[in-house]
Short mmCIF file of N, CA and C and ligand atoms in Angstrom, two decimals:
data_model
loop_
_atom_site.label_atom_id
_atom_site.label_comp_id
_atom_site.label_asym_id
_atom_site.label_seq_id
_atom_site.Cartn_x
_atom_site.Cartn_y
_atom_site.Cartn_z
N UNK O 545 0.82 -1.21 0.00
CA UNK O 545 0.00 0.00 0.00
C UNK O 545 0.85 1.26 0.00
N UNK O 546 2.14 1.17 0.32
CA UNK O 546 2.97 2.46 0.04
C UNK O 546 3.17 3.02 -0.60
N UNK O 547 3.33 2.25 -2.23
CA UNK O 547 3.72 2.57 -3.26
C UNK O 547 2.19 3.06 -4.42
N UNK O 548 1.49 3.14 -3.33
CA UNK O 548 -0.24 3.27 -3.68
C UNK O 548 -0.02 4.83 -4.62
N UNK O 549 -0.78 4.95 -5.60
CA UNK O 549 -0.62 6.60 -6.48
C UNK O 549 -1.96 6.63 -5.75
N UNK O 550 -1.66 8.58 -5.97
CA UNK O 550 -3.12 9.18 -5.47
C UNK O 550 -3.83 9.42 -6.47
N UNK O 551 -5.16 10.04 -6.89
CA UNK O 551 -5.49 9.68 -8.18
C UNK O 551 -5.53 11.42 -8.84
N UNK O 552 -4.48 11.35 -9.58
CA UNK O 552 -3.98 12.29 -10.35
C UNK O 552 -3.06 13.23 -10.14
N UNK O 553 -2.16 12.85 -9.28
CA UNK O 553 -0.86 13.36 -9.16
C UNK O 553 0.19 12.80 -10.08
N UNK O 554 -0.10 11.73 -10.62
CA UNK O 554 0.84 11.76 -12.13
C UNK O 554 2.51 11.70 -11.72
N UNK O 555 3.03 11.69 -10.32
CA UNK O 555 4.23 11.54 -9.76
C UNK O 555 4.32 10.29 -9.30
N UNK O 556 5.98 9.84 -9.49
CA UNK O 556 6.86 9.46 -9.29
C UNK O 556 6.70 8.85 -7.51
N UNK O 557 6.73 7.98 -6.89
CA UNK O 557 7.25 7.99 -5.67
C UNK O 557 6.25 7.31 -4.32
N UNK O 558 5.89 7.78 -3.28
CA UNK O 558 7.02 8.53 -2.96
C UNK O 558 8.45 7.64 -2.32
N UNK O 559 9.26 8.55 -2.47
CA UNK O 559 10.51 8.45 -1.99
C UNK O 559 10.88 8.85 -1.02
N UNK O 560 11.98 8.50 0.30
CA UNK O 560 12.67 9.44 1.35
C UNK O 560 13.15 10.90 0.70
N UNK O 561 12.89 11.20 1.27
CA UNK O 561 14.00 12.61 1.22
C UNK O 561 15.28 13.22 2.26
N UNK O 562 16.09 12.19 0.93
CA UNK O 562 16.74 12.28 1.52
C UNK O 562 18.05 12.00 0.48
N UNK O 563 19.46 12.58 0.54
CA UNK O 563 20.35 13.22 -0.48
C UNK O 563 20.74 11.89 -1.51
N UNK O 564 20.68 10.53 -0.54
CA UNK O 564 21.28 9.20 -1.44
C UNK O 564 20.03 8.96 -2.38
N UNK O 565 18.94 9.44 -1.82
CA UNK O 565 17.71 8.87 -2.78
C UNK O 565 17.76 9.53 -3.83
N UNK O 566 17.48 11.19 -3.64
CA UNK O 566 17.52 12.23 -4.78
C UNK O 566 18.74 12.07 -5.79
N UNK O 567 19.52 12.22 -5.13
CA UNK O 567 21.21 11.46 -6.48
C UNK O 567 20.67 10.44 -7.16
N UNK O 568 19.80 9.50 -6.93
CA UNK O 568 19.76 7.72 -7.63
C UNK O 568 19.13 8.36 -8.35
N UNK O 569 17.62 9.07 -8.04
CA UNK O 569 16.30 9.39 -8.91
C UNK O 569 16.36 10.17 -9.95
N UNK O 570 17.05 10.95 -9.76
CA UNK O 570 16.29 12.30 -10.44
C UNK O 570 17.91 12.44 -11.28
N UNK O 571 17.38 13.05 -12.01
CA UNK O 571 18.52 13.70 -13.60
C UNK O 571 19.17 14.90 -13.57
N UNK O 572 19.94 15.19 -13.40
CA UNK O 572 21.25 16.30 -13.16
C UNK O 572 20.67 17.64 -14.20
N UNK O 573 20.19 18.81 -14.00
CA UNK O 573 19.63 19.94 -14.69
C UNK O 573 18.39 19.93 -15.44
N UNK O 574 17.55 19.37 -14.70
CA UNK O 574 16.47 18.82 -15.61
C UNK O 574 14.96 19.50 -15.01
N UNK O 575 13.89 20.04 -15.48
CA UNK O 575 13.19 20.97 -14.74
C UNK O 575 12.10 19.78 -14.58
N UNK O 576 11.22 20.30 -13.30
CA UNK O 576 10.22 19.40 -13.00
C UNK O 576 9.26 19.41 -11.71
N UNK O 577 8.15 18.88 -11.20
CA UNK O 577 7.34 19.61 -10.49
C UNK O 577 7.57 18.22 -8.99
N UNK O 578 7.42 18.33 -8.42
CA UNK O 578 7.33 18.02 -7.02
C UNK O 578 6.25 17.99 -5.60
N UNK O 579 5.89 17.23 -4.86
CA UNK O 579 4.86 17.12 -3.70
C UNK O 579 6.10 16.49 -2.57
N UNK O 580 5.92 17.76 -1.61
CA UNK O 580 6.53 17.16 -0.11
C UNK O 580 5.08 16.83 0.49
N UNK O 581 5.51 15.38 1.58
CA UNK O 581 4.68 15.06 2.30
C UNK O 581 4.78 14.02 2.86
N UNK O 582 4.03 12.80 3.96
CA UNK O 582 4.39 12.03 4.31
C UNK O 582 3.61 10.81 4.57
N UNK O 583 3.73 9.58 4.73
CA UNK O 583 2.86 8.30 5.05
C UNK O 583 1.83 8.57 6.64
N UNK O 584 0.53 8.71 5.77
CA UNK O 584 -0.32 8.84 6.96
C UNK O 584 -0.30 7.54 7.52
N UNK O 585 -1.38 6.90 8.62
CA UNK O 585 -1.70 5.97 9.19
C UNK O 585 -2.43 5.14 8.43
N UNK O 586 -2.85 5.42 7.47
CA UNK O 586 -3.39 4.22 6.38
C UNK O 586 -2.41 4.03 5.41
N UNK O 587 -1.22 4.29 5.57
CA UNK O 587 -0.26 3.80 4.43
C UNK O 587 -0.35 4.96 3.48
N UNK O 588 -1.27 6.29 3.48
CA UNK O 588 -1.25 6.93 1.86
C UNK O 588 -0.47 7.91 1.89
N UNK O 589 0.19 8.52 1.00
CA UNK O 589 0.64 9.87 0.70
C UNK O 589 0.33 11.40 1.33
N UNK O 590 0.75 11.76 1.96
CA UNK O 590 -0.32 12.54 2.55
C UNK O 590 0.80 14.71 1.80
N UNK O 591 -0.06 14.96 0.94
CA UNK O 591 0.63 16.10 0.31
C UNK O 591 0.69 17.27 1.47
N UNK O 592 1.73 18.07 1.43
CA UNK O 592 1.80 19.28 2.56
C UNK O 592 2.59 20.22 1.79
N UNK O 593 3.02 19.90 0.67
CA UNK O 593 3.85 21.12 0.34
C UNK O 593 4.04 20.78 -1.46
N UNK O 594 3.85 21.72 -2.29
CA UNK O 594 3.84 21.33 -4.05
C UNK O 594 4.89 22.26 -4.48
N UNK O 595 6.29 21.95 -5.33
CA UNK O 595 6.40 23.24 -6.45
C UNK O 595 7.04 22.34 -6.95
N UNK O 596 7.99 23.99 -7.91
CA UNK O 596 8.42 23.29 -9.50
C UNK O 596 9.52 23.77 -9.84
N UNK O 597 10.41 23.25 -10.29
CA UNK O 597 11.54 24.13 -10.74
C UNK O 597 11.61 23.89 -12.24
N UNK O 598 11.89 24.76 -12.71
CA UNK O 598 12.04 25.84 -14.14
C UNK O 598 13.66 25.37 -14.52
N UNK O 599 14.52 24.96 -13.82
CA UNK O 599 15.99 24.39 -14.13
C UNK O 599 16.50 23.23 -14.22
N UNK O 600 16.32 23.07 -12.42
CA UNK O 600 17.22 21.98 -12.03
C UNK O 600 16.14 21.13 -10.89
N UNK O 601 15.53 20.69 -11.16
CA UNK O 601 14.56 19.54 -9.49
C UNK O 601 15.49 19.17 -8.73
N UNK O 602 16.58 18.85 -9.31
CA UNK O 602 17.74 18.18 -8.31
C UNK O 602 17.66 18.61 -7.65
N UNK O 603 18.16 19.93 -7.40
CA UNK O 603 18.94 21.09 -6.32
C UNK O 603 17.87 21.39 -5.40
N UNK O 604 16.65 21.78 -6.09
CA UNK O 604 15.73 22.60 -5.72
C UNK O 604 15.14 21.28 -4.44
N UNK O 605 15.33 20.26 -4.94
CA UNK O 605 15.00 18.80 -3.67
C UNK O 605 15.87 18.64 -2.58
N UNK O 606 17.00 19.09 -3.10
CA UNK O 606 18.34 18.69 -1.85
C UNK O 606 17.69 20.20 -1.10
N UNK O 607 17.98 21.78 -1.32
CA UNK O 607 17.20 22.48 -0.29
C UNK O 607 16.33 22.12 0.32
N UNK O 608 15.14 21.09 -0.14
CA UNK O 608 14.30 20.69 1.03
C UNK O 608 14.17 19.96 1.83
N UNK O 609 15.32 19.21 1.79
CA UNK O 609 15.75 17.96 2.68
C UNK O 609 15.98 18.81 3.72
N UNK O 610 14.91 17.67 4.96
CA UNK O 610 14.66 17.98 6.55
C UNK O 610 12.79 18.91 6.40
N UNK O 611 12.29 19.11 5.31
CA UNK O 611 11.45 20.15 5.64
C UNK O 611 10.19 19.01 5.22
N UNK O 612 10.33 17.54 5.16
CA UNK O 612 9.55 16.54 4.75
C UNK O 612 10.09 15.92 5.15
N UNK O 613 9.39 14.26 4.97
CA UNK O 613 10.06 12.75 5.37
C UNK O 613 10.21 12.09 4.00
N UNK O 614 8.85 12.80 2.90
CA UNK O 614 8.70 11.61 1.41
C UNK O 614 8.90 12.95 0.58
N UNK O 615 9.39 12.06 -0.84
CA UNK O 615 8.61 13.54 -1.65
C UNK O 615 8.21 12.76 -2.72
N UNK O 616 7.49 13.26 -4.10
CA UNK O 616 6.99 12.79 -5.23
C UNK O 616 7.66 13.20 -6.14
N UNK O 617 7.69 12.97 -7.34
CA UNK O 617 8.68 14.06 -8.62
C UNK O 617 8.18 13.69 -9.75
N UNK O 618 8.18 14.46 -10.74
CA UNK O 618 8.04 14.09 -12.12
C UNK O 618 9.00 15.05 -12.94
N UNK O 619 9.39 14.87 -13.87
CA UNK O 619 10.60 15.63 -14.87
C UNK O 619 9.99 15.78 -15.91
N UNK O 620 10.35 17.08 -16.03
CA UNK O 620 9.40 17.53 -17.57
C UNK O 620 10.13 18.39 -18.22
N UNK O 621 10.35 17.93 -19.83
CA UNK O 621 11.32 18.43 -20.87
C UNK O 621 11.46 19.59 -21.06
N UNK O 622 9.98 20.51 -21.29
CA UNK O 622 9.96 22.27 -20.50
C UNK O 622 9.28 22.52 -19.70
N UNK O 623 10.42 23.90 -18.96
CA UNK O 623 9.74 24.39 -17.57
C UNK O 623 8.48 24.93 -17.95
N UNK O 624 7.67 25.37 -18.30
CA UNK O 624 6.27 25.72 -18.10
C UNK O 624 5.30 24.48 -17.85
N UNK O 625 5.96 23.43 -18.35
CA UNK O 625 4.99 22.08 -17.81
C UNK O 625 4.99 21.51 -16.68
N UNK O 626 6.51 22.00 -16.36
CA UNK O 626 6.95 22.06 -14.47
C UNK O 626 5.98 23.00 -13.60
N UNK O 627 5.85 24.04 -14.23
CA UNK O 627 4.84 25.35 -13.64
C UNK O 627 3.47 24.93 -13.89
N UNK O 628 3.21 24.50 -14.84
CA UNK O 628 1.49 24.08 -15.05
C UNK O 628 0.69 22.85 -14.19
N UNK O 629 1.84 22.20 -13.86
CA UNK O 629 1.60 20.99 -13.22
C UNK O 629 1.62 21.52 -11.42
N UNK O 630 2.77 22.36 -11.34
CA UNK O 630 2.30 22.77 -9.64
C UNK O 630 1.05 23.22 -9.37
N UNK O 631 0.71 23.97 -10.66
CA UNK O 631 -0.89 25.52 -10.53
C UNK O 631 -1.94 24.46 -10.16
N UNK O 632 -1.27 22.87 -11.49
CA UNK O 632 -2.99 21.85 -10.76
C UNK O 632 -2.73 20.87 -9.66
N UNK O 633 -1.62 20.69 -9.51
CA UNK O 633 -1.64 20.27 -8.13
C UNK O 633 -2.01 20.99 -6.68
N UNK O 634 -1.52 22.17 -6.90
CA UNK O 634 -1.94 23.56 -6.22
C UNK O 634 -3.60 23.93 -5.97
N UNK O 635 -3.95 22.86 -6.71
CA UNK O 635 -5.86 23.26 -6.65
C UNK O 635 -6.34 22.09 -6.09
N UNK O 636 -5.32 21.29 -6.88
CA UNK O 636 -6.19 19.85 -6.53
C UNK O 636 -5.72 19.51 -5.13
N UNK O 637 -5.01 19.60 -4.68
CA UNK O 637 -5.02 19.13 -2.96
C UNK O 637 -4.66 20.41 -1.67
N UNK O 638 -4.78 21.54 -2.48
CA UNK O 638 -4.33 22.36 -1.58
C UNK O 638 -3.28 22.29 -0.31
N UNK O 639 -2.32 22.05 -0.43
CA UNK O 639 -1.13 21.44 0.54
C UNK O 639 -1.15 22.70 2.02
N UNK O 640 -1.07 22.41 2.86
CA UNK O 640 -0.86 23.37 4.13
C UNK O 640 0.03 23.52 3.89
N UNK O 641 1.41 23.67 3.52
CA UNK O 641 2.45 24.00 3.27
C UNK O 641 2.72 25.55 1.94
N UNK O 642 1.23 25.68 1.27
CA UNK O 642 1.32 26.93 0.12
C UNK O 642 0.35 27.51 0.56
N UNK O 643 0.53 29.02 1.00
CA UNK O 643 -0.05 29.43 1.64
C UNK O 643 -0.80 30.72 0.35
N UNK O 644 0.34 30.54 -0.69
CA UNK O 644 0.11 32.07 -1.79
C UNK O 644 0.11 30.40 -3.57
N UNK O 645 -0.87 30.95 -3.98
CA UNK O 645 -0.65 30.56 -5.26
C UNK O 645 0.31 30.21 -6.31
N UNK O 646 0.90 29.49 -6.94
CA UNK O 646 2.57 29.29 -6.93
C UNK O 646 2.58 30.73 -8.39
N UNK O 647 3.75 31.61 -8.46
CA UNK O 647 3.96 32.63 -9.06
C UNK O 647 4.44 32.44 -10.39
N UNK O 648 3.84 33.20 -10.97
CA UNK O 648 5.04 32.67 -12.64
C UNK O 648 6.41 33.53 -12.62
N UNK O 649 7.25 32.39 -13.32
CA UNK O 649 8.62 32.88 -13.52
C UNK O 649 8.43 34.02 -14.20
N UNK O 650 9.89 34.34 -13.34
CA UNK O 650 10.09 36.33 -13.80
C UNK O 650 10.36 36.38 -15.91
N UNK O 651 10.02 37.09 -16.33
CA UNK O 651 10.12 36.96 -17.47
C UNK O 651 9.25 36.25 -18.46
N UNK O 652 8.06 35.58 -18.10
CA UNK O 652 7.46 35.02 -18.71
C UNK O 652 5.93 35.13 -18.59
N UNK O 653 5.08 35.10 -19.65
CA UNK O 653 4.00 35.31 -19.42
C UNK O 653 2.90 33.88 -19.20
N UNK O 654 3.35 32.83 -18.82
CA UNK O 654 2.51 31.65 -18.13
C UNK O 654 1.30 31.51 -17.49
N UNK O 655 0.59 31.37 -18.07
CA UNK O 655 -0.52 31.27 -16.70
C UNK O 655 -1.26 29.92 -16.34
N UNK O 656 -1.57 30.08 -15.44
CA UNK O 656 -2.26 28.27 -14.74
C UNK O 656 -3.47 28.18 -15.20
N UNK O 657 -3.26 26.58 -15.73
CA UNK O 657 -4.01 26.26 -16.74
C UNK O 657 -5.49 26.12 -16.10
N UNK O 658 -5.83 26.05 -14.19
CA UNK O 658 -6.81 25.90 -13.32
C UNK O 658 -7.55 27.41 -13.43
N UNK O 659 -6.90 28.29 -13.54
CA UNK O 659 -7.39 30.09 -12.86
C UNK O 659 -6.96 30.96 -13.86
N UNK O 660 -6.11 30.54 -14.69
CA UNK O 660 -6.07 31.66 -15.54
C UNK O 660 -5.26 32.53 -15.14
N UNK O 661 -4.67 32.57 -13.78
CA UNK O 661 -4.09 33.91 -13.25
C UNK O 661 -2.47 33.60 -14.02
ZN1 ZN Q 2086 -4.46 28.75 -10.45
#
């Protein structure tokens, strides 16, 4: 039941978070969207925190090591699909961990494919 998907998070996992895991998993400069969170008492996923990086997921995962126990991942070939995918994860489970709507990158005119904003 650990390895249970939630239904439509479309990620990877979950995995520890933690630096030997993220090195095995994930691809060296590669952009992609992410769920911190942890194994409730029924075995499921439990989401608390969503984003995305526009570069590198690697890096942007090792900063969050300690601020979770699991995380989720998916890698996506361009960053705006990294960004489009937080905006609907961002709706669809509302994480206690995002307190502001996730922002579009500086320079770009993106908007979430949920709100339009
Ligand atoms: Zn939105």
């Amino acid at each position: 039941m650990t390895q249970q998907e939630l239904p439509g998070t479309g990620l990877r996992g979950p995995f520890d978070l933690v630096a030997d895991t993220i090195e095995e998993e994930l691809v060296e400069n590669c952009p992609g969207a992410y769920a911190l969170g942890f194994i409730d008492n029924f075995g499921r996923f439990s989401i608390t925190f969503v984003g995305s990086a526009g570069e590198d997921l690697k890096s942007i995962l090792k900063d969050r090591i300690g601020t979770a126990s699991q995380f989720k991942f998916r890698h996506f070939a361009q960053p705006q699909q990294a960004f489009e995918k937080e905006c609907e994860m961002f709706h669809q489970f509302m994480p206690v961990g995002n307190f502001l709507h996730p922002g579009r990158p500086t320079g770009t005119d993106w908007t979430c494919p949920r709100c339009r904003r």
